[in-house]
CSV table of C-alpha atoms in Angstrom, one decimal:
chain,number,residue,atom,x,y,z
A,126,MET,CA,10.0,15.4,25.0
A,127,THR,CA,12.5,14.9,22.3
A,128,HIS,CA,11.3,13.5,19.0
A,129,PRO,CA,12.1,9.8,18.5
A,130,ILE,CA,14.9,9.1,16.1
A,131,ILE,CA,13.9,7.0,13.2
A,132,GLY,CA,16.6,5.2,11.1
A,133,ILE,CA,15.7,5.0,7.4
A,134,THR,CA,17.5,2.5,5.4
A,135,GLY,CA,19.4,4.0,2.4
A,136,ASN,CA,20.5,2.8,-0.9
A,137,THR,CA,23.4,3.5,-3.3
A,138,SER,CA,23.6,4.7,-6.9
A,139,ALA,CA,26.1,6.0,-9.4
A,140,PHE,CA,26.4,9.8,-9.4
A,141,LYS,CA,24.3,10.8,-12.5
A,142,ASN,CA,26.7,13.4,-13.8
A,143,ASP,CA,29.4,12.6,-16.4
A,144,ASP,CA,31.9,14.7,-14.4
A,145,PHE,CA,31.5,12.5,-11.3
A,146,GLU,CA,30.6,9.2,-12.9
A,147,ALA,CA,33.3,7.4,-10.9
A,148,PHE,CA,31.5,8.3,-7.6
A,149,LYS,CA,28.7,6.4,-5.9
A,150,ILE,CA,26.2,8.1,-3.7
A,151,ASN,CA,24.2,7.2,-0.6
A,152,TYR,CA,20.5,8.2,-1.0
A,153,SER,CA,17.0,7.9,0.3
A,154,SER,CA,13.7,9.1,-1.2
A,155,THR,CA,12.8,12.4,0.4
A,156,GLY,CA,9.2,11.1,0.9
A,157,PHE,CA,10.4,9.0,3.8
A,158,SER,CA,12.2,11.7,5.7
A,159,THR,CA,9.5,14.3,5.1
A,160,ALA,CA,6.8,11.9,6.3
A,161,ILE,CA,8.7,11.0,9.4
A,162,SER,CA,9.3,14.7,10.2
A,163,LEU,CA,5.6,15.5,9.7
A,164,ALA,CA,4.6,12.5,11.8
A,165,GLY,CA,6.7,13.9,14.7
A,166,GLY,CA,10.0,12.0,14.4
A,167,THR,CA,13.6,12.9,13.7
A,168,PRO,CA,14.8,11.0,10.5
A,169,ILE,CA,18.3,9.9,9.9
A,170,ILE,CA,19.5,7.8,6.9
A,171,ILE,CA,21.4,4.6,7.6
A,172,PRO,CA,23.8,3.9,4.7
A,173,ILE,CA,24.6,0.4,3.4
A,174,ASN,CA,27.5,-0.7,5.6
A,175,GLU,CA,29.1,-3.8,7.1
A,176,ALA,CA,26.7,-5.9,9.1
A,177,THR,CA,29.0,-5.5,12.1
A,178,PHE,CA,27.7,-1.9,12.5
A,179,ALA,CA,24.1,-3.0,13.0
A,180,LYS,CA,24.2,-3.1,16.8
A,181,GLU,CA,25.5,0.5,17.0
A,182,TYR,CA,23.0,1.8,14.4
A,183,ILE,CA,20.1,0.2,16.3
A,184,GLN,CA,21.3,1.6,19.6
A,185,LEU,CA,21.3,5.1,18.1
A,186,ILE,CA,17.7,5.0,16.9
A,187,ASP,CA,14.2,4.5,18.5
A,188,GLY,CA,12.6,3.0,15.4
A,189,LEU,CA,13.6,1.4,12.1
A,190,LEU,CA,12.1,2.1,8.7
A,191,LEU,CA,12.9,-0.4,5.9
A,192,THR,CA,12.5,1.2,2.5
A,193,GLY,CA,11.8,-0.2,-1.0
A,194,GLY,CA,14.3,-1.0,-3.7
A,195,GLN,CA,16.0,-4.1,-5.2
A,196,ASP,CA,14.6,-7.6,-5.0
A,197,VAL,CA,15.7,-9.6,-2.0
A,198,THR,CA,18.4,-12.1,-2.9
A,199,PRO,CA,16.6,-15.5,-3.3
A,200,MET,CA,19.5,-17.5,-1.7
A,201,LEU,CA,18.3,-16.0,1.5
A,202,TYR,CA,15.1,-18.1,1.3
A,203,GLY,CA,16.8,-21.1,-0.3
A,204,GLU,CA,16.0,-20.6,-4.0
A,205,GLU,CA,18.0,-20.1,-7.2
A,206,PRO,CA,17.3,-16.9,-9.1
A,207,ARG,CA,14.9,-17.4,-11.9
A,208,LYS,CA,14.7,-15.4,-15.1
A,209,VAL,CA,11.8,-13.3,-13.8
A,210,ILE,CA,13.8,-11.8,-10.9
A,211,GLY,CA,14.9,-8.2,-11.0
A,212,PRO,CA,18.1,-6.6,-9.8
A,213,THR,CA,19.4,-7.6,-6.4
A,214,SER,CA,22.0,-6.2,-4.0
A,215,PRO,CA,23.5,-8.8,-1.7
A,216,GLU,CA,25.5,-6.1,0.0
A,217,ARG,CA,22.3,-4.3,1.0
A,218,ASP,CA,20.6,-7.5,1.9
A,219,LYS,CA,23.4,-8.5,4.3
A,220,CYS,CA,23.3,-5.0,6.0
A,221,GLU,CA,19.6,-4.9,6.3
A,222,VAL,CA,19.2,-8.5,7.5
A,223,ALA,CA,21.6,-7.6,10.3
A,224,LEU,CA,19.6,-4.4,11.1
A,225,VAL,CA,16.3,-6.3,11.3
A,226,LYS,CA,17.8,-9.0,13.5
A,227,GLU,CA,19.4,-6.4,15.8
A,228,ALA,CA,16.2,-4.3,16.0
A,229,ILE,CA,14.3,-7.5,17.0
A,230,ARG,CA,17.0,-8.3,19.6
A,231,GLN,CA,16.8,-4.8,21.0
A,232,LYS,CA,13.0,-4.7,20.7
A,233,LYS,CA,13.0,-1.6,18.6
A,234,PRO,CA,9.9,-1.0,16.5
A,235,ILE,CA,10.1,-1.7,12.7
A,236,LEU,CA,8.1,-0.5,9.8
A,237,GLY,CA,8.8,-2.2,6.5
A,238,ILE,CA,7.6,-0.8,3.2
A,239,CYS,CA,7.4,-2.8,0.0
A,240,ARG,CA,10.9,-4.5,-0.1
A,241,GLY,CA,10.9,-3.9,3.6
A,242,LEU,CA,7.9,-6.1,4.2
A,243,GLN,CA,9.5,-8.8,2.0
A,244,LEU,CA,12.8,-8.6,3.9
A,245,ILE,CA,11.1,-8.9,7.3
A,246,ASN,CA,9.2,-12.0,6.0
A,247,VAL,CA,12.5,-13.6,4.7
A,248,VAL,CA,14.4,-12.8,7.9
A,249,LEU,CA,11.6,-14.6,9.9
A,250,GLY,CA,11.9,-17.7,7.7
A,251,GLY,CA,9.4,-17.0,4.9
A,252,SER,CA,9.8,-17.0,1.2
A,253,LEU,CA,8.8,-14.8,-1.8
A,254,LEU,CA,7.2,-15.2,-5.2
A,255,GLN,CA,10.1,-14.1,-7.4
A,256,ASP,CA,7.5,-12.6,-9.8
A,257,LEU,CA,3.8,-12.3,-9.6
A,258,SER,CA,3.5,-14.0,-13.0
A,259,GLU,CA,4.4,-17.3,-11.2
A,260,ASP,CA,0.9,-17.4,-9.6
A,261,GLU,CA,-1.9,-17.4,-12.2
A,262,SER,CA,-4.5,-16.6,-9.5
A,263,ILE,CA,-3.0,-13.0,-9.2
A,264,THR,CA,-5.1,-10.9,-11.6
A,265,ILE,CA,-4.8,-7.3,-10.3
A,266,GLN,CA,-2.3,-4.9,-11.8
A,267,HIS,CA,0.3,-4.7,-8.9
A,268,VAL,CA,2.8,-2.7,-10.9
A,269,GLN,CA,0.5,0.1,-11.6
A,270,ARG,CA,0.6,2.2,-14.8
A,271,SER,CA,-1.0,5.2,-13.2
A,272,GLN,CA,1.3,7.7,-11.5
A,273,PRO,CA,2.7,6.3,-8.3
A,274,GLU,CA,1.1,8.9,-6.0
A,275,PHE,CA,-2.4,7.7,-7.0
A,276,SER,CA,-4.1,4.7,-5.3
A,277,THR,CA,-5.3,2.0,-7.7
A,278,HIS,CA,-6.6,-1.1,-5.9
A,279,SER,CA,-8.4,-1.9,-2.7
A,280,ILE,CA,-7.3,-4.0,0.3
A,281,LYS,CA,-9.2,-6.1,2.8
A,282,VAL,CA,-8.1,-5.4,6.3
A,283,LYS,CA,-8.4,-8.0,9.0
A,284,SER,CA,-10.4,-6.8,12.0
A,285,GLY,CA,-8.7,-6.9,15.4
A,286,THR,CA,-5.2,-6.4,14.0
A,287,HIS,CA,-3.0,-3.4,14.6
A,288,ILE,CA,-3.2,-2.4,11.0
A,289,ALA,CA,-7.0,-2.2,11.4
A,290,GLU,CA,-6.5,0.6,13.9
A,291,ILE,CA,-4.8,2.7,11.2
A,292,ILE,CA,-6.3,1.6,7.8
A,293,ASP,CA,-10.0,1.2,7.1
A,294,ASN,CA,-11.2,-2.0,5.4
A,295,ASN,CA,-11.6,-1.5,1.6
A,296,SER,CA,-9.2,1.4,1.6
A,297,TYR,CA,-7.3,2.0,-1.7
A,298,VAL,CA,-3.5,1.9,-2.0
A,299,ASN,CA,-0.9,2.5,-4.6
A,300,SER,CA,0.9,-0.6,-5.9
A,301,ILE,CA,4.5,-0.8,-7.3
A,302,HIS,CA,5.8,-4.3,-6.8
A,303,HIS,CA,6.4,-7.4,-8.9
A,304,GLN,CA,7.2,-9.7,-6.0
A,305,ALA,CA,5.1,-10.8,-3.0
A,306,ILE,CA,5.1,-13.1,0.1
A,307,LYS,CA,4.8,-16.8,-0.8
A,308,GLU,CA,5.3,-18.6,2.5
A,309,LEU,CA,4.7,-16.5,5.6
A,310,GLY,CA,7.5,-16.1,8.1
A,311,LYS,CA,7.3,-17.5,11.7
A,312,GLY,CA,5.3,-15.5,14.2
A,313,LEU,CA,3.8,-13.1,11.6
A,314,THR,CA,0.1,-12.3,11.2
A,315,VAL,CA,-1.3,-11.4,7.9
A,316,SER,CA,-3.4,-8.2,8.4
A,317,ALA,CA,-4.4,-7.2,4.9
A,318,TRP,CA,-4.8,-8.7,1.4
A,319,SER,CA,-5.6,-7.4,-2.1
A,320,PRO,CA,-8.8,-8.8,-3.7
A,321,ASP,CA,-6.7,-11.4,-5.5
A,322,ASN,CA,-5.2,-12.5,-2.2
A,323,VAL,CA,-1.7,-11.0,-2.4
A,324,ILE,CA,-0.5,-10.3,1.1
A,325,GLU,CA,-0.5,-6.5,1.6
A,326,ALA,CA,0.3,-6.2,5.3
A,327,ILE,CA,1.9,-8.3,8.0
A,328,GLU,CA,2.5,-7.6,11.7
A,329,VAL,CA,3.8,-8.7,15.1
A,330,VAL,CA,2.6,-6.3,17.7
A,331,ASP,CA,2.7,-7.4,21.4
A,332,ASP,CA,4.5,-6.6,24.6
A,333,ASN,CA,7.7,-8.1,23.3
A,334,GLN,CA,7.8,-7.0,19.7
A,335,SER,CA,6.5,-4.3,17.4
A,336,ILE,CA,6.8,-5.0,13.7
A,337,ILE,CA,4.6,-3.8,10.8
A,338,GLY,CA,5.1,-4.4,7.1
A,339,ILE,CA,3.1,-3.0,4.2
A,340,GLN,CA,3.4,-3.7,0.5
A,341,TRP,CA,2.3,-0.3,-0.8
A,342,HIS,CA,4.0,3.1,-0.7
A,343,PRO,CA,2.6,5.7,1.7
A,344,GLU,CA,5.7,7.8,1.3
A,345,LEU,CA,4.3,8.8,-2.1
A,346,THR,CA,0.7,9.6,-0.9
A,347,PHE,CA,0.9,11.0,2.6
A,348,LEU,CA,0.5,14.6,1.6
A,349,GLU,CA,-3.0,13.9,0.2
A,350,ASN,CA,-4.0,10.8,2.2
A,351,HIS,CA,-4.4,10.9,6.0
A,352,GLU,CA,-4.2,7.1,6.3
A,353,SER,CA,-0.8,7.2,4.7
A,354,LEU,CA,0.5,9.7,7.2
A,355,SER,CA,-1.1,7.7,10.0
A,356,ILE,CA,1.2,4.8,9.1
A,357,PHE,CA,4.3,7.0,9.9
A,358,LYS,CA,2.6,8.5,13.0
A,359,ASP,CA,2.0,4.9,14.2
A,360,LEU,CA,5.7,4.2,13.9
A,361,ILE,CA,6.4,7.3,16.0
A,362,LYS,CA,3.9,6.2,18.6
A,363,ARG,CA,5.3,2.7,18.8
A,364,SER,CA,8.8,4.2,19.1
A,365,ILE,CA,7.8,6.5,21.9
A,366,SER,CA,6.1,3.6,23.7
A,367,SER,CA,9.1,1.3,23.3
A,368,LYS,CA,11.5,4.0,24.5
A,369,SER,CA,9.5,4.7,27.6
A,370,SER,CA,9.3,1.0,28.5
A,371,MET,CA,13.0,0.4,28.3
């Protein structure tokens, strides 16, 4: 059996070399592609491109991995940008919104990490806290000062969910985000929370759709943490299952 092809959303940056400063580069953290390879998939990077290419990209792949990065443009959930918001990329948002919608249409499995979880929520009609400081009940350090490969806070996992099959209740995760889900998107189930009730995982897993979103970063911890690698193995498993049913 061939390894399922997993499309990993990329980002762009200026070339960090004075001799080539006029050039922009496509990139993706090596943690994503390495984790997908170790989990049994074939990773490819999808560059930021026109939304019209979304159908072809999704046809090429068996599963979609939405990566972290810029804040989601607040106009996508009907808000003005407040002073607390970080950098956004409307170009990337437009591309990835099209990818998510097309993956849902083609019933291809999705895994969203950090920004990826937030984007899934917005595409399905939800909204975001533009900064965690907007909610005084949030007390945990979600932008951790420890090194990103270390887990720093626990999560409560809802029994009976798909996430509960992968992650144990009271597991510890790393945390590098200043935004979070405010209003939950349509059809989504919350499957994990932090102790201060920030949503840490969402899902839709049934016969028609296979979507998982997590707020932490397993691409930074999978070499030392078996649960982190299991998240990527689950995407591979869901991609194989989806492919065989088509």
